[in-house]
Structure formats: structure tokens, C-alpha cells
Tab-separated table of C-alpha atoms in Angstrom:
chain	number	residue	atom	x	y	z
A	1	GLU	CA	0.293	0.185	0.354
A	2	MET	CA	1.057	3.474	-0.743
A	3	ILE	CA	-0.226	7.005	0.487
A	4	VAL	CA	0.518	9.875	-1.221
A	5	ASP	CA	0.601	13.171	0.855
A	6	VAL	CA	0.622	16.350	-1.391
A	7	PRO	CA	-0.079	18.830	1.892
A	8	TYR	CA	3.345	17.287	3.128
A	9	ILE	CA	4.939	16.952	-0.282
A	10	GLU	CA	4.143	21.144	-0.773
A	11	ARG	CA	5.762	22.049	3.344
A	12	ARG	CA	8.682	19.428	2.149
A	13	ILE	CA	9.741	21.650	-0.692
A	14	GLU	CA	8.811	25.323	0.854
A	15	GLU	CA	11.257	23.979	4.196
A	16	ASP	CA	13.906	21.901	1.369
A	17	ARG	CA	13.314	26.351	-0.889
A	18	GLU	CA	14.389	27.506	1.910
A	19	TYR	CA	16.768	25.794	3.268
A	20	TYR	CA	18.848	25.360	0.254
A	21	GLU	CA	18.863	28.906	-0.968
A	22	ASN	CA	19.593	30.323	2.222
A	23	GLY	CA	22.707	28.572	2.110
A	24	GLY	CA	22.650	24.973	3.615
A	25	LYS	CA	24.258	22.488	2.473
A	26	ASP	CA	24.649	18.560	3.032
A	27	ASP	CA	26.843	17.228	5.783
A	28	ASP	CA	26.965	13.776	4.674
A	29	GLU	CA	27.094	12.423	1.619
A	30	GLU	CA	24.685	9.284	1.533
A	31	GLU	CA	22.204	11.766	1.938
A	32	GLU	CA	22.246	13.080	-1.517
A	33	ARG	CA	22.181	9.832	-2.694
A	34	GLY	CA	19.334	7.869	-4.163
A	35	VAL	CA	15.854	9.657	-4.579
A	36	SER	CA	16.339	11.806	-0.153
A	37	GLY	CA	19.524	12.986	-1.722
A	38	ALA	CA	18.246	13.938	-5.769
A	39	MET	CA	14.846	15.392	-4.504
A	40	ALA	CA	16.163	17.688	-1.941
A	41	LYS	CA	17.111	20.513	-4.464
A	42	VAL	CA	13.725	19.383	-7.422
A	43	TYR	CA	11.122	22.109	-6.707
A	44	ASP	CA	7.935	21.039	-8.767
A	45	VAL	CA	5.517	18.657	-7.234
A	46	GLU	CA	4.872	16.595	-9.976
A	47	GLU	CA	8.253	15.248	-9.859
A	48	ARG	CA	8.366	14.968	-6.507
A	49	ILE	CA	5.479	12.042	-7.202
A	50	GLY	CA	7.522	10.295	-9.531
A	51	MET	CA	10.614	10.610	-7.297
A	52	LEU	CA	8.403	9.022	-4.418
A	53	PHE	CA	6.902	6.897	-6.336
A	54	VAL	CA	10.087	5.049	-7.632
A	55	HIS	CA	11.448	4.460	-3.823
A	56	GLY	CA	7.881	3.079	-2.445
A	57	MET	CA	7.459	0.823	-5.496
A	58	LEU	CA	11.176	-0.638	-4.378
A	59	HIS	CA	9.849	-0.836	-1.045
A	60	LEU	CA	7.050	-3.167	-1.964
A	61	VAL	CA	8.922	-4.768	-4.526
A	62	GLY	CA	11.533	-5.688	-1.287
A	63	TYR	CA	14.295	-3.515	-0.858
A	64	ASP	CA	14.488	-1.574	2.530
A	65	HIS	CA	17.218	0.920	3.871
A	66	GLU	CA	17.654	-0.949	7.505
A	67	THR	CA	20.678	-1.823	7.237
A	68	ASP	CA	23.802	-0.003	5.259
A	69	GLU	CA	24.106	-2.492	3.462
A	70	ASP	CA	20.327	-2.235	2.100
A	71	PHE	CA	20.821	1.154	2.474
A	72	GLU	CA	23.641	0.135	-0.754
A	73	LEU	CA	21.987	-1.360	-2.560
A	74	MET	CA	18.445	0.744	-2.018
A	75	VAL	CA	19.782	3.302	-3.551
A	76	THR	CA	21.923	2.101	-6.632
A	77	LYS	CA	18.424	0.918	-7.621
A	78	GLU	CA	17.004	4.177	-7.096
A	79	GLU	CA	19.987	5.897	-9.035
A	80	GLU	CA	19.650	3.285	-12.022
A	81	VAL	CA	15.873	3.111	-11.786
A	82	LEU	CA	15.744	7.488	-12.047
A	83	LYS	CA	18.884	7.626	-14.940
A	84	LEU	CA	16.601	4.624	-17.256
A	85	LEU	CA	13.009	6.715	-16.641
A	86	LYS	CA	15.038	10.192	-17.132
A	87	GLU	CA	17.037	9.283	-20.079
A	88	ASP	CA	12.812	8.218	-21.889
A	89	LEU	CA	11.754	11.436	-20.525
A	90	ASP	CA	13.972	13.030	-22.820
A	91	LYS	CA	13.443	11.159	-25.932
């Protein structure tokens, strides 16, 4: 089951925009990877929903990020899927 809370996404977009436009930086390199890192600087609701969809679908097919090893596997798969989607959308 997957739920998309659009008002929450809109709030997070504004929080992220404010943070990065006021000089905020990512302190942890891992935070910049996968959907989470990619989303942080995306301020379009529809684009973020697509990214969350990728993350959620990976959870539904068994990926997780509870351990460092699981995190690495999931982030790698997220990056792979996002790259493929971008290539398809750019055609």
C-alpha cells in the first residue's frame, strides 16, 4: 500500500527550498544519494511524486534501507531507475 500526501510534499518542498536558498548544505554524502538526495533540490510537486513513486515501488518489491548494506542496494537501484526514467523522458 502506498499513500501520497500532497500537502506534506508541498511543505517539504518549501522547507527544502528555504534551506538550500539560505546556504544550507548536505553534511553527509550518503544523504545526497538516491531519491532522498535527488529530491532535496526538486521543487516541483509532480516531479517529487514521481521520485517518491520510485522509492515506494522499490519498497513494495522488497528493497529496504534498514542496514548499511540494504541502504547501498536500494540507493543504487533508485539511481539506476531514475537514470532510466530520465533517459526515457528526454527522448
